[in-house]
Amino acid sequence: MRVTKVLIVIISLLGSCCALAQQNARKARYMKDAAVQHSGLTATVFANDPRPLLQATRAIAAEYGWVVDFEDPLYFSKFDTVDATDPAWRAANPSSKGTLNVAGGAFQSTFPEPSSSASSVAAEVALQKVVEDYNASGNPGKFVVSKEAGRRFTITGLEVKDESGFSKPVPALLDTVITIPLETRNGEEMFDLFLQTLSDTAHTKVVHGSFMTNLLRNSTVAAGGNGVTARSVLSSIVSQLDSQYQLNWTLFYDLDSGMYFLNIWPAMTSLGKGPNGNPNFAPLKRDDTAPVPH
Amino acid sequence: MRRAALYLALLLCATSFRPGRAQDCEMIPAYSMYFGAGNGSSGNSILTFVEVEGYANIYPTDCALEGVTHQGSAYNDVDGVGNYWESGSAVCPSCYVYVLDYQTLQATPGVSYPWNYQAKVVCSQAGTIFNEAGQQKVSLVLPTGETSEATTNGALAPEVPFIATLEGGSFNGHQVQESSGGPGVNNCYWSGAPIPQYPVVQGTSWTVGTVNNQAAGANQYGYDTIGWNAYDLNAIATTGAAQGIKSGCVTEIYQFMEYWFPGVWDMYKYNLLTFTATWPPQEQESCRDEAGQGECGSN
C-alpha cells in the first residue's frame, strides 16, 4: 500500500514536471512578432502566439496598410485554454490557482499576394484565405471575416470548443442588440455608456483598456440607436474620435477575470526593420490612401 | 487673418459704358483682401500669403459693358522676398477676381522681419477701384518648448494627468497634437496580454488655453493622461505577474508634439513618456519628459 502511494506521488511529480516542461516549451515557442514572406504570386504568414490568428492578421494588416478589427469568442473549456503560470511564480504562490491563456500556438497560411494593397477585393480574398486556413489548423476558436468599409475588416470569433472537445457556436459579443439614445456626447461619456449598456445587455462585463483617455475626453461623438448592434455603435464611435490616425478595435477575452477588454488603438503600418533589427511600425494616418510598399 | 471688405458705389457715366443705351450703368465693387503668416512646412521658414477676391455688381443687370475689364493684383513682400505684383487675368466686371500670392522666407528664430502687403483691383475704364495695404513684423512663432506638470484627478486614477505649458510666445487658442515617435517598448507585456505590445500615442489634439475642457492659464493645455488604467494595471499585477512579469516593469512611449498653423503641423518638442507599474500594492508612477522640462507623478 505504501509502495503504491509512493509510486502515485512519483508519477504525479513526473507528470507535473512534464506539464511544466510543456508549458515552458510552449512559452519559448511563441514568436515575438508574426512574419510575412513574399514569394511571387503568393505570400505566407508565420505566427506563433496564444492568439495566432490575431498575431498573423496584425502583421498582414501592417504589411499592406489595412485596418483589421478583432473580436475574441468567449473561450471557456480546457480544450481552448492552457495553464500559463510561470514556474517561479507558482513556487512563490503555491496556493494560487495560477493563470490561463488561450491555447494557441504555431500557425501559417499561404494566401494570394494582393495585386495592389489598395484593392479591397484583394484584401478580402487574402484575409478570407488566412481565416479559412486558421479554422482548419486546430488552434482555438473559429472565425469569420466581414468587410466593414474599403480596406477595413472585422475578424469575429463564432465557435469555441465545449467541455467535451466538440465545436460549439457562440454569439459574437458585438452582435448584441442594444439601445442607446442617439445623442451628441463627450467621447468618454459616450464610450462609458456604450460599455455599460453592452455589459448589462450581454451579461458579460466589458471594460476598456489604456491609452484611450485623451482621445475620448477630447472628442465629441454623436452615436446610438434603437435596437442596433453593438458593433455598429462602436464603429460609429471609433470613426468620430478626433485622432489623426486610423483606429481599430481589439476585443480580448480575459480568461482569469472573465471580462472582455475592449481596446481602441491606432492601426499600424509596417516600416520594415528598425536599426536594432526589431520590426518598425508607424500609425496609419487617416488620410493615408496610398498603397504601402513592401 | 483680417478681412477687409469694401463696398464702393461708383456711378459711371462715361459714354463708352452705355453704347446705344439710354441709361447710365452703375457698378458696385465687392472685393476683399485676405492675408496671413505662419510657419512654413519645412525647417525654419515663414509662410505669408495675400489674397484678393470678389466681383462687381452691375446695375441694371443687362447693362452692356463691352471691352471693360477688371484685373486683380496682390503684393506680398516679406523682407525683400516677393517684392513684385502678382496679377490675375483681366476679366469682365461681374466676373470673379481671384489672385493668391504665397511667399516663403527662410528665417532665424527670434528675428523679426518686415512684411508689406497690398491688394488692388483696376478697372480698365475707371482705374483703381479697390486698394488696401498694410505692414507689420513677422517672426517664427513656433513654441520653443514646453514644461510638463504632473497633477492629480481622482476620476482618472491611476492614470496620471499632466498639464503642459508652451514656451516662446502667446499661443492660446491654437492647436497642438501628438504624433508617434516610433513603436514604444512595453516591458509589462506578455504573449496574449490585452495590452499593446508596441504602444504608441493615439494622435490626440488639444486646444491651448484649455485643461480638462475648461479655460486654463496662458499657454496651458491638457490633460495629457499617461499610464495604465485600473483594469490594465490589475491585469499586469495579477495575470502578468503569474506569467513572469516583474513588479517595476517599465513602459515607454515616444511622443512628438506639433503646433498647428493653417495648413501645416510643425514639430516643436519630443517627449519620452514612461510609466512604471509596481505591486503590491498596485501603484504606478508616470513621467513626461523626465530628463528635460517635465516631471514624474502618481495619481
PDB file of N, CA and C in Angstrom, chain A residues 27 30 32-33 49-51 84-86 89 98-101 186 188 205 207-215 217-218 242-245 247 252 254 256 259 261 263-266 268 279-281 283 285, chain B residues 153 156 159 177-180 182-183 189-206 212-213 223-225 227-229 231-232 235 239 241-244 246 251 253 258 275:
ATOM      1  N   LYS A  27       5.772  28.406 -24.064  1.00  0.00           N
ATOM      2  CA  LYS A  27       6.087  29.816 -23.960  1.00  0.00           C
ATOM      3  C   LYS A  27       7.308  30.166 -24.805  1.00  0.00           C
ATOM      4  N   TYR A  30       6.658  30.732 -28.587  1.00  0.00           N
ATOM      5  CA  TYR A  30       5.936  31.893 -29.104  1.00  0.00           C
ATOM      6  C   TYR A  30       6.867  32.816 -29.876  1.00  0.00           C
ATOM      7  N   LYS A  32       7.797  36.576 -31.161  1.00  0.00           N
ATOM      8  CA  LYS A  32       7.564  37.950 -30.709  1.00  0.00           C
ATOM      9  C   LYS A  32       6.630  38.662 -31.680  1.00  0.00           C
ATOM     10  N   ASP A  33       6.852  38.424 -32.955  1.00  0.00           N
ATOM     11  CA  ASP A  33       6.009  39.032 -33.990  1.00  0.00           C
ATOM     12  C   ASP A  33       5.800  38.013 -35.093  1.00  0.00           C
ATOM     13  N   ASP A  49       1.580  32.190 -31.261  1.00  0.00           N
ATOM     14  CA  ASP A  49       1.118  33.074 -30.188  1.00  0.00           C
ATOM     15  C   ASP A  49      -0.090  32.399 -29.538  1.00  0.00           C
ATOM     16  N   PRO A  50      -0.447  32.798 -28.310  1.00  0.00           N
ATOM     17  CA  PRO A  50      -1.705  32.283 -27.756  1.00  0.00           C
ATOM     18  C   PRO A  50      -2.900  32.581 -28.659  1.00  0.00           C
ATOM     19  N   ARG A  51      -2.865  33.721 -29.358  1.00  0.00           N
ATOM     20  CA  ARG A  51      -3.896  34.071 -30.353  1.00  0.00           C
ATOM     21  C   ARG A  51      -3.194  34.216 -31.705  1.00  0.00           C
ATOM     22  N   ALA A  84      -0.819  28.849 -17.997  1.00  0.00           N
ATOM     23  CA  ALA A  84       0.366  29.608 -18.427  1.00  0.00           C
ATOM     24  C   ALA A  84       1.144  30.150 -17.235  1.00  0.00           C
ATOM     25  N   THR A  85       0.975  29.516 -16.080  1.00  0.00           N
ATOM     26  CA  THR A  85       1.606  30.040 -14.863  1.00  0.00           C
ATOM     27  C   THR A  85       3.128  29.879 -14.923  1.00  0.00           C
ATOM     28  N   ASP A  86       3.805  30.940 -14.614  1.00  0.00           N
ATOM     29  CA  ASP A  86       5.262  30.936 -14.580  1.00  0.00           C
ATOM     30  C   ASP A  86       5.732  30.048 -13.416  1.00  0.00           C
ATOM     31  N   TRP A  89       6.749  31.876 -10.267  1.00  0.00           N
ATOM     32  CA  TRP A  89       5.601  32.491  -9.588  1.00  0.00           C
ATOM     33  C   TRP A  89       4.801  31.405  -8.871  1.00  0.00           C
ATOM     34  N   GLY A  98      -3.244  30.124 -10.219  1.00  0.00           N
ATOM     35  CA  GLY A  98      -2.420  30.356 -11.395  1.00  0.00           C
ATOM     36  C   GLY A  98      -3.150  31.167 -12.443  1.00  0.00           C
ATOM     37  N   THR A  99      -2.720  31.046 -13.676  1.00  0.00           N
ATOM     38  CA  THR A  99      -3.298  31.879 -14.730  1.00  0.00           C
ATOM     39  C   THR A  99      -3.464  31.074 -16.012  1.00  0.00           C
ATOM     40  N   LEU A 100      -4.499  31.403 -16.750  1.00  0.00           N
ATOM     41  CA  LEU A 100      -4.790  30.721 -18.010  1.00  0.00           C
ATOM     42  C   LEU A 100      -4.491  31.632 -19.189  1.00  0.00           C
ATOM     43  N   ASN A 101      -4.194  30.995 -20.291  1.00  0.00           N
ATOM     44  CA  ASN A 101      -4.052  31.734 -21.537  1.00  0.00           C
ATOM     45  C   ASN A 101      -4.788  30.960 -22.625  1.00  0.00           C
ATOM     46  N   ASN A 186     -19.834  63.863 -25.032  1.00  0.00           N
ATOM     47  CA  ASN A 186     -18.392  63.768 -24.921  1.00  0.00           C
ATOM     48  C   ASN A 186     -17.982  62.316 -25.179  1.00  0.00           C
ATOM     49  N   GLU A 188     -15.800  60.318 -23.883  1.00  0.00           N
ATOM     50  CA  GLU A 188     -15.663  59.452 -22.711  1.00  0.00           C
ATOM     51  C   GLU A 188     -17.031  59.046 -22.165  1.00  0.00           C
ATOM     52  N   LYS A 205     -19.180  41.371 -18.473  1.00  0.00           N
ATOM     53  CA  LYS A 205     -18.526  42.644 -18.213  1.00  0.00           C
ATOM     54  C   LYS A 205     -17.527  42.976 -19.313  1.00  0.00           C
ATOM     55  N   VAL A 207     -14.796  46.030 -20.313  1.00  0.00           N
ATOM     56  CA  VAL A 207     -14.100  47.233 -19.843  1.00  0.00           C
ATOM     57  C   VAL A 207     -13.175  47.717 -20.947  1.00  0.00           C
ATOM     58  N   HIS A 208     -12.721  48.969 -20.799  1.00  0.00           N
ATOM     59  CA  HIS A 208     -11.821  49.451 -21.841  1.00  0.00           C
ATOM     60  C   HIS A 208     -10.394  49.506 -21.333  1.00  0.00           C
ATOM     61  N   GLY A 209      -9.484  49.346 -22.273  1.00  0.00           N
ATOM     62  CA  GLY A 209      -8.078  49.322 -21.952  1.00  0.00           C
ATOM     63  C   GLY A 209      -7.494  50.716 -21.849  1.00  0.00           C
ATOM     64  N   SER A 210      -6.183  50.768 -21.766  1.00  0.00           N
ATOM     65  CA  SER A 210      -5.484  52.031 -21.527  1.00  0.00           C
ATOM     66  C   SER A 210      -5.242  52.795 -22.820  1.00  0.00           C
ATOM     67  N   PHE A 211      -4.694  53.994 -22.633  1.00  0.00           N
ATOM     68  CA  PHE A 211      -4.245  54.873 -23.711  1.00  0.00           C
ATOM     69  C   PHE A 211      -5.395  55.416 -24.549  1.00  0.00           C
ATOM     70  N   MET A 212      -6.601  55.423 -24.029  1.00  0.00           N
ATOM     71  CA  MET A 212      -7.731  55.970 -24.773  1.00  0.00           C
ATOM     72  C   MET A 212      -8.270  57.229 -24.119  1.00  0.00           C
ATOM     73  N   THR A 213      -7.808  57.550 -22.933  1.00  0.00           N
ATOM     74  CA  THR A 213      -8.417  58.617 -22.153  1.00  0.00           C
ATOM     75  C   THR A 213      -8.339  59.971 -22.866  1.00  0.00           C
ATOM     76  N   ASN A 214      -7.161  60.335 -23.350  1.00  0.00           N
ATOM     77  CA  ASN A 214      -7.026  61.637 -24.016  1.00  0.00           C
ATOM     78  C   ASN A 214      -7.959  61.738 -25.204  1.00  0.00           C
ATOM     79  N   LEU A 215      -7.949  60.684 -25.994  1.00  0.00           N
ATOM     80  CA  LEU A 215      -8.743  60.690 -27.222  1.00  0.00           C
ATOM     81  C   LEU A 215     -10.235  60.803 -26.909  1.00  0.00           C
ATOM     82  N   ARG A 217     -11.739  61.912 -24.104  1.00  0.00           N
ATOM     83  CA  ARG A 217     -12.126  63.156 -23.432  1.00  0.00           C
ATOM     84  C   ARG A 217     -12.085  64.359 -24.367  1.00  0.00           C
ATOM     85  N   ASN A 218     -11.268  64.288 -25.420  1.00  0.00           N
ATOM     86  CA  ASN A 218     -11.134  65.426 -26.333  1.00  0.00           C
ATOM     87  C   ASN A 218     -11.994  65.291 -27.578  1.00  0.00           C
ATOM     88  N   ASP A 242     -11.401  62.013 -32.392  1.00  0.00           N
ATOM     89  CA  ASP A 242     -10.638  63.077 -33.026  1.00  0.00           C
ATOM     90  C   ASP A 242      -9.141  62.750 -33.014  1.00  0.00           C
ATOM     91  N   SER A 243      -8.766  61.798 -33.847  1.00  0.00           N
ATOM     92  CA  SER A 243      -7.361  61.410 -33.956  1.00  0.00           C
ATOM     93  C   SER A 243      -6.897  61.610 -35.383  1.00  0.00           C
ATOM     94  N   GLN A 244      -5.609  61.884 -35.531  1.00  0.00           N
ATOM     95  CA  GLN A 244      -5.047  61.948 -36.882  1.00  0.00           C
ATOM     96  C   GLN A 244      -4.829  60.552 -37.444  1.00  0.00           C
ATOM     97  N   TYR A 245      -4.998  59.525 -36.613  1.00  0.00           N
ATOM     98  CA  TYR A 245      -4.709  58.160 -37.041  1.00  0.00           C
ATOM     99  C   TYR A 245      -5.982  57.348 -37.274  1.00  0.00           C
ATOM    100  N   LEU A 247      -8.019  54.181 -36.491  1.00  0.00           N
ATOM    101  CA  LEU A 247      -8.087  53.419 -35.249  1.00  0.00           C
ATOM    102  C   LEU A 247      -8.741  52.070 -35.509  1.00  0.00           C
ATOM    103  N   PHE A 252     -10.479  41.547 -26.407  1.00  0.00           N
ATOM    104  CA  PHE A 252      -9.806  40.398 -25.782  1.00  0.00           C
ATOM    105  C   PHE A 252     -10.712  39.813 -24.713  1.00  0.00           C
ATOM    106  N   ASP A 254     -10.499  37.920 -21.348  1.00  0.00           N
ATOM    107  CA  ASP A 254      -9.528  37.592 -20.310  1.00  0.00           C
ATOM    108  C   ASP A 254     -10.041  36.400 -19.512  1.00  0.00           C
ATOM    109  N   ASP A 256      -8.865  34.814 -16.914  1.00  0.00           N
ATOM    110  CA  ASP A 256      -8.770  34.845 -15.451  1.00  0.00           C
ATOM    111  C   ASP A 256      -9.882  35.659 -14.820  1.00  0.00           C
ATOM    112  N   MET A 259     -13.669  38.820 -18.012  1.00  0.00           N
ATOM    113  CA  MET A 259     -14.107  40.081 -18.603  1.00  0.00           C
ATOM    114  C   MET A 259     -13.553  40.213 -20.018  1.00  0.00           C
ATOM    115  N   PHE A 261     -11.817  42.887 -22.535  1.00  0.00           N
ATOM    116  CA  PHE A 261     -11.094  44.159 -22.617  1.00  0.00           C
ATOM    117  C   PHE A 261     -11.268  44.681 -24.047  1.00  0.00           C
ATOM    118  N   ASN A 263     -10.099  47.390 -26.567  1.00  0.00           N
ATOM    119  CA  ASN A 263      -9.052  48.381 -26.815  1.00  0.00           C
ATOM    120  C   ASN A 263      -9.265  49.070 -28.150  1.00  0.00           C
ATOM    121  N   ILE A 264      -9.013  50.356 -28.167  1.00  0.00           N
ATOM    122  CA  ILE A 264      -9.020  51.116 -29.415  1.00  0.00           C
ATOM    123  C   ILE A 264      -7.615  51.684 -29.581  1.00  0.00           C
ATOM    124  N   TRP A 265      -6.935  51.190 -30.597  1.00  0.00           N
ATOM    125  CA  TRP A 265      -5.542  51.582 -30.805  1.00  0.00           C
ATOM    126  C   TRP A 265      -5.373  52.067 -32.247  1.00  0.00           C
ATOM    127  N   PRO A 266      -4.325  52.852 -32.504  1.00  0.00           N
ATOM    128  CA  PRO A 266      -4.036  53.207 -33.894  1.00  0.00           C
ATOM    129  C   PRO A 266      -3.698  51.961 -34.707  1.00  0.00           C
ATOM    130  N   MET A 268      -1.621  50.082 -37.442  1.00  0.00           N
ATOM    131  CA  MET A 268      -0.202  50.279 -37.710  1.00  0.00           C
ATOM    132  C   MET A 268       0.147  49.876 -39.135  1.00  0.00           C
ATOM    133  N   PRO A 279      11.040  44.929 -35.578  1.00  0.00           N
ATOM    134  CA  PRO A 279      10.116  45.492 -36.563  1.00  0.00           C
ATOM    135  C   PRO A 279       9.808  46.951 -36.241  1.00  0.00           C
ATOM    136  N   ASN A 280       9.685  47.733 -37.272  1.00  0.00           N
ATOM    137  CA  ASN A 280       9.397  49.151 -37.095  1.00  0.00           C
ATOM    138  C   ASN A 280       7.993  49.433 -37.625  1.00  0.00           C
ATOM    139  N   PHE A 281       7.193  50.089 -36.820  1.00  0.00           N
ATOM    140  CA  PHE A 281       5.818  50.374 -37.194  1.00  0.00           C
ATOM    141  C   PHE A 281       5.549  51.862 -37.051  1.00  0.00           C
ATOM    142  N   PRO A 283       1.883  54.484 -36.917  1.00  0.00           N
ATOM    143  CA  PRO A 283       0.423  54.522 -37.031  1.00  0.00           C
ATOM    144  C   PRO A 283       0.003  54.924 -38.440  1.00  0.00           C
ATOM    145  N   LYS A 285      -2.054  56.911 -40.909  1.00  0.00           N
ATOM    146  CA  LYS A 285      -2.776  58.190 -40.844  1.00  0.00           C
ATOM    147  C   LYS A 285      -4.134  58.070 -41.518  1.00  0.00           C
TER     148      LYS A 285
ATOM    149  N   ASN B 153      -6.099  63.734 -10.304  1.00  0.00           N
ATOM    150  CA  ASN B 153      -7.533  63.796 -10.588  1.00  0.00           C
ATOM    151  C   ASN B 153      -8.083  62.405 -10.283  1.00  0.00           C
ATOM    152  N   LEU B 156      -9.422  59.892 -12.803  1.00  0.00           N
ATOM    153  CA  LEU B 156      -8.526  59.322 -13.808  1.00  0.00           C
ATOM    154  C   LEU B 156      -7.564  58.291 -13.221  1.00  0.00           C
ATOM    155  N   GLU B 159      -4.161  56.484 -13.822  1.00  0.00           N
ATOM    156  CA  GLU B 159      -3.507  57.256 -14.882  1.00  0.00           C
ATOM    157  C   GLU B 159      -3.148  58.623 -14.313  1.00  0.00           C
ATOM    158  N   GLN B 177      -0.923  68.890 -31.307  1.00  0.00           N
ATOM    159  CA  GLN B 177      -1.280  67.471 -31.380  1.00  0.00           C
ATOM    160  C   GLN B 177      -0.051  66.627 -31.132  1.00  0.00           C
ATOM    161  N   GLU B 178      -0.312  65.372 -30.763  1.00  0.00           N
ATOM    162  CA  GLU B 178       0.779  64.424 -30.574  1.00  0.00           C
ATOM    163  C   GLU B 178       0.873  63.521 -31.791  1.00  0.00           C
ATOM    164  N   SER B 179       2.117  63.185 -32.137  1.00  0.00           N
ATOM    165  CA  SER B 179       2.368  62.214 -33.197  1.00  0.00           C
ATOM    166  C   SER B 179       3.311  61.150 -32.665  1.00  0.00           C
ATOM    167  N   SER B 180       3.287  60.020 -33.325  1.00  0.00           N
ATOM    168  CA  SER B 180       4.120  58.913 -32.860  1.00  0.00           C
ATOM    169  C   SER B 180       5.576  59.147 -33.216  1.00  0.00           C
ATOM    170  N   GLY B 182       7.587  56.584 -32.984  1.00  0.00           N
ATOM    171  CA  GLY B 182       8.058  55.225 -33.213  1.00  0.00           C
ATOM    172  C   GLY B 182       7.386  54.259 -32.263  1.00  0.00           C
ATOM    173  N   PRO B 183       7.507  52.956 -32.554  1.00  0.00           N
ATOM    174  CA  PRO B 183       6.880  51.966 -31.673  1.00  0.00           C
ATOM    175  C   PRO B 183       7.520  51.969 -30.294  1.00  0.00           C
ATOM    176  N   TYR B 189       4.539  43.594 -21.059  1.00  0.00           N
ATOM    177  CA  TYR B 189       3.760  42.778 -21.997  1.00  0.00           C
ATOM    178  C   TYR B 189       4.146  41.306 -21.901  1.00  0.00           C
ATOM    179  N   TRP B 190       3.141  40.463 -22.008  1.00  0.00           N
ATOM    180  CA  TRP B 190       3.368  39.017 -22.152  1.00  0.00           C
ATOM    181  C   TRP B 190       2.522  38.518 -23.308  1.00  0.00           C
ATOM    182  N   SER B 191       2.927  37.431 -23.913  1.00  0.00           N
ATOM    183  CA  SER B 191       2.183  36.909 -25.067  1.00  0.00           C
ATOM    184  C   SER B 191       0.743  36.638 -24.679  1.00  0.00           C
ATOM    185  N   GLY B 192      -0.171  37.192 -25.436  1.00  0.00           N
ATOM    186  CA  GLY B 192      -1.592  37.022 -25.154  1.00  0.00           C
ATOM    187  C   GLY B 192      -2.170  38.108 -24.269  1.00  0.00           C
ATOM    188  N   ALA B 193      -1.361  39.074 -23.855  1.00  0.00           N
ATOM    189  CA  ALA B 193      -1.851  40.123 -22.950  1.00  0.00           C
ATOM    190  C   ALA B 193      -2.827  41.054 -23.668  1.00  0.00           C
ATOM    191  N   PRO B 194      -3.808  41.578 -22.929  1.00  0.00           N
ATOM    192  CA  PRO B 194      -4.749  42.524 -23.546  1.00  0.00           C
ATOM    193  C   PRO B 194      -4.228  43.955 -23.532  1.00  0.00           C
ATOM    194  N   ILE B 195      -2.922  44.099 -23.577  1.00  0.00           N
ATOM    195  CA  ILE B 195      -2.299  45.421 -23.608  1.00  0.00           C
ATOM    196  C   ILE B 195      -1.395  45.482 -24.823  1.00  0.00           C
ATOM    197  N   PRO B 196      -1.086  46.682 -25.323  1.00  0.00           N
ATOM    198  CA  PRO B 196      -0.323  46.747 -26.575  1.00  0.00           C
ATOM    199  C   PRO B 196       1.117  46.310 -26.416  1.00  0.00           C
ATOM    200  N   GLN B 197       1.579  45.557 -27.388  1.00  0.00           N
ATOM    201  CA  GLN B 197       2.964  45.098 -27.386  1.00  0.00           C
ATOM    202  C   GLN B 197       3.906  46.245 -27.745  1.00  0.00           C
ATOM    203  N   TYR B 198       3.465  47.085 -28.670  1.00  0.00           N
ATOM    204  CA  TYR B 198       4.252  48.241 -29.099  1.00  0.00           C
ATOM    205  C   TYR B 198       3.391  49.499 -28.944  1.00  0.00           C
ATOM    206  N   PRO B 199       3.309  50.051 -27.749  1.00  0.00           N
ATOM    207  CA  PRO B 199       2.387  51.168 -27.537  1.00  0.00           C
ATOM    208  C   PRO B 199       2.830  52.429 -28.280  1.00  0.00           C
ATOM    209  N   VAL B 200       1.847  53.142 -28.784  1.00  0.00           N
ATOM    210  CA  VAL B 200       2.103  54.429 -29.447  1.00  0.00           C
ATOM    211  C   VAL B 200       1.070  55.435 -28.952  1.00  0.00           C
ATOM    212  N   VAL B 201       1.353  56.701 -29.165  1.00  0.00           N
ATOM    213  CA  VAL B 201       0.377  57.730 -28.813  1.00  0.00           C
ATOM    214  C   VAL B 201      -0.836  57.581 -29.729  1.00  0.00           C
ATOM    215  N   GLN B 202      -1.943  58.151 -29.300  1.00  0.00           N
ATOM    216  CA  GLN B 202      -3.201  57.966 -30.026  1.00  0.00           C
ATOM    217  C   GLN B 202      -3.470  59.059 -31.056  1.00  0.00           C
ATOM    218  N   GLY B 203      -2.605  60.071 -31.138  1.00  0.00           N
ATOM    219  CA  GLY B 203      -2.823  61.131 -32.125  1.00  0.00           C
ATOM    220  C   GLY B 203      -3.839  62.155 -31.676  1.00  0.00           C
ATOM    221  N   THR B 204      -3.879  62.416 -30.369  1.00  0.00           N
ATOM    222  CA  THR B 204      -4.849  63.358 -29.817  1.00  0.00           C
ATOM    223  C   THR B 204      -4.412  64.797 -30.088  1.00  0.00           C
ATOM    224  N   SER B 205      -5.383  65.700 -30.221  1.00  0.00           N
ATOM    225  CA  SER B 205      -5.078  67.128 -30.324  1.00  0.00           C
ATOM    226  C   SER B 205      -5.694  67.865 -29.134  1.00  0.00           C
ATOM    227  N   TRP B 206      -5.088  68.984 -28.759  1.00  0.00           N
ATOM    228  CA  TRP B 206      -5.566  69.811 -27.639  1.00  0.00           C
ATOM    229  C   TRP B 206      -5.631  71.265 -28.090  1.00  0.00           C
ATOM    230  N   ASN B 212      -8.576  70.017 -19.337  1.00  0.00           N
ATOM    231  CA  ASN B 212      -9.750  69.237 -18.933  1.00  0.00           C
ATOM    232  C   ASN B 212     -11.034  69.880 -19.468  1.00  0.00           C
ATOM    233  N   ASN B 213     -10.932  70.407 -20.686  1.00  0.00           N
ATOM    234  CA  ASN B 213     -12.065  71.043 -21.379  1.00  0.00           C
ATOM    235  C   ASN B 213     -12.578  72.291 -20.661  1.00  0.00           C
ATOM    236  N   TYR B 223      -5.755  67.690 -20.205  1.00  0.00           N
ATOM    237  CA  TYR B 223      -4.716  66.829 -19.670  1.00  0.00           C
ATOM    238  C   TYR B 223      -4.113  65.955 -20.772  1.00  0.00           C
ATOM    239  N   ASP B 224      -2.827  65.695 -20.602  1.00  0.00           N
ATOM    240  CA  ASP B 224      -2.229  64.590 -21.319  1.00  0.00           C
ATOM    241  C   ASP B 224      -2.108  63.482 -20.279  1.00  0.00           C
ATOM    242  N   THR B 225      -3.012  62.527 -20.366  1.00  0.00           N
ATOM    243  CA  THR B 225      -3.119  61.494 -19.326  1.00  0.00           C
ATOM    244  C   THR B 225      -2.249  60.305 -19.703  1.00  0.00           C
ATOM    245  N   GLY B 227      -0.310  56.586 -18.688  1.00  0.00           N
ATOM    246  CA  GLY B 227      -0.173  55.398 -17.832  1.00  0.00           C
ATOM    247  C   GLY B 227      -1.288  54.392 -18.055  1.00  0.00           C
ATOM    248  N   TRP B 228      -1.196  53.311 -17.282  1.00  0.00           N
ATOM    249  CA  TRP B 228      -2.196  52.244 -17.354  1.00  0.00           C
ATOM    250  C   TRP B 228      -3.455  52.663 -16.612  1.00  0.00           C
ATOM    251  N   ASN B 229      -4.612  52.224 -17.105  1.00  0.00           N
ATOM    252  CA  ASN B 229      -5.822  52.439 -16.314  1.00  0.00           C
ATOM    253  C   ASN B 229      -5.916  51.316 -15.261  1.00  0.00           C
ATOM    254  N   TYR B 231      -7.902  48.754 -14.835  1.00  0.00           N
ATOM    255  CA  TYR B 231      -8.092  47.375 -15.298  1.00  0.00           C
ATOM    256  C   TYR B 231      -6.773  46.788 -15.804  1.00  0.00           C
ATOM    257  N   ASP B 232      -6.046  47.562 -16.593  1.00  0.00           N
ATOM    258  CA  ASP B 232      -4.791  47.052 -17.140  1.00  0.00           C
ATOM    259  C   ASP B 232      -3.736  46.900 -16.061  1.00  0.00           C
ATOM    260  N   ALA B 235      -4.482  43.775 -14.370  1.00  0.00           N
ATOM    261  CA  ALA B 235      -4.144  42.616 -15.199  1.00  0.00           C
ATOM    262  C   ALA B 235      -2.642  42.367 -15.184  1.00  0.00           C
ATOM    263  N   THR B 239      -2.442  38.693 -13.663  1.00  0.00           N
ATOM    264  CA  THR B 239      -2.172  37.748 -14.760  1.00  0.00           C
ATOM    265  C   THR B 239      -0.742  37.874 -15.253  1.00  0.00           C
ATOM    266  N   ALA B 241       1.871  39.069 -13.694  1.00  0.00           N
ATOM    267  CA  ALA B 241       2.813  38.584 -12.684  1.00  0.00           C
ATOM    268  C   ALA B 241       2.867  37.068 -12.676  1.00  0.00           C
ATOM    269  N   ALA B 242       1.703  36.437 -12.794  1.00  0.00           N
ATOM    270  CA  ALA B 242       1.662  34.974 -12.792  1.00  0.00           C
ATOM    271  C   ALA B 242       2.316  34.386 -14.038  1.00  0.00           C
ATOM    272  N   GLN B 243       2.494  35.209 -15.077  1.00  0.00           N
ATOM    273  CA  GLN B 243       3.164  34.729 -16.291  1.00  0.00           C
ATOM    274  C   GLN B 243       4.596  35.245 -16.378  1.00  0.00           C
ATOM    275  N   GLY B 244       5.093  35.754 -15.263  1.00  0.00           N
ATOM    276  CA  GLY B 244       6.516  36.080 -15.215  1.00  0.00           C
ATOM    277  C   GLY B 244       6.872  37.545 -15.285  1.00  0.00           C
ATOM    278  N   LYS B 246       7.558  41.118 -13.875  1.00  0.00           N
ATOM    279  CA  LYS B 246       8.034  41.531 -12.558  1.00  0.00           C
ATOM    280  C   LYS B 246       7.522  42.912 -12.182  1.00  0.00           C
ATOM    281  N   THR B 251       7.206  50.892 -19.131  1.00  0.00           N
ATOM    282  CA  THR B 251       6.709  51.040 -20.495  1.00  0.00           C
ATOM    283  C   THR B 251       7.117  52.415 -21.012  1.00  0.00           C
ATOM    284  N   ILE B 253       6.754  55.277 -24.250  1.00  0.00           N
ATOM    285  CA  ILE B 253       6.057  55.745 -25.451  1.00  0.00           C
ATOM    286  C   ILE B 253       6.756  57.012 -25.928  1.00  0.00           C
ATOM    287  N   GLU B 258       3.359  68.688 -31.878  1.00  0.00           N
ATOM    288  CA  GLU B 258       3.311  69.516 -33.081  1.00  0.00           C
ATOM    289  C   GLU B 258       2.352  70.685 -32.875  1.00  0.00           C
ATOM    290  N   PHE B 275       6.100  54.940 -17.814  1.00  0.00           N
ATOM    291  CA  PHE B 275       5.301  54.634 -16.630  1.00  0.00           C
ATOM    292  C   PHE B 275       5.734  53.282 -16.086  1.00  0.00           C
TER     293      PHE B 275
END
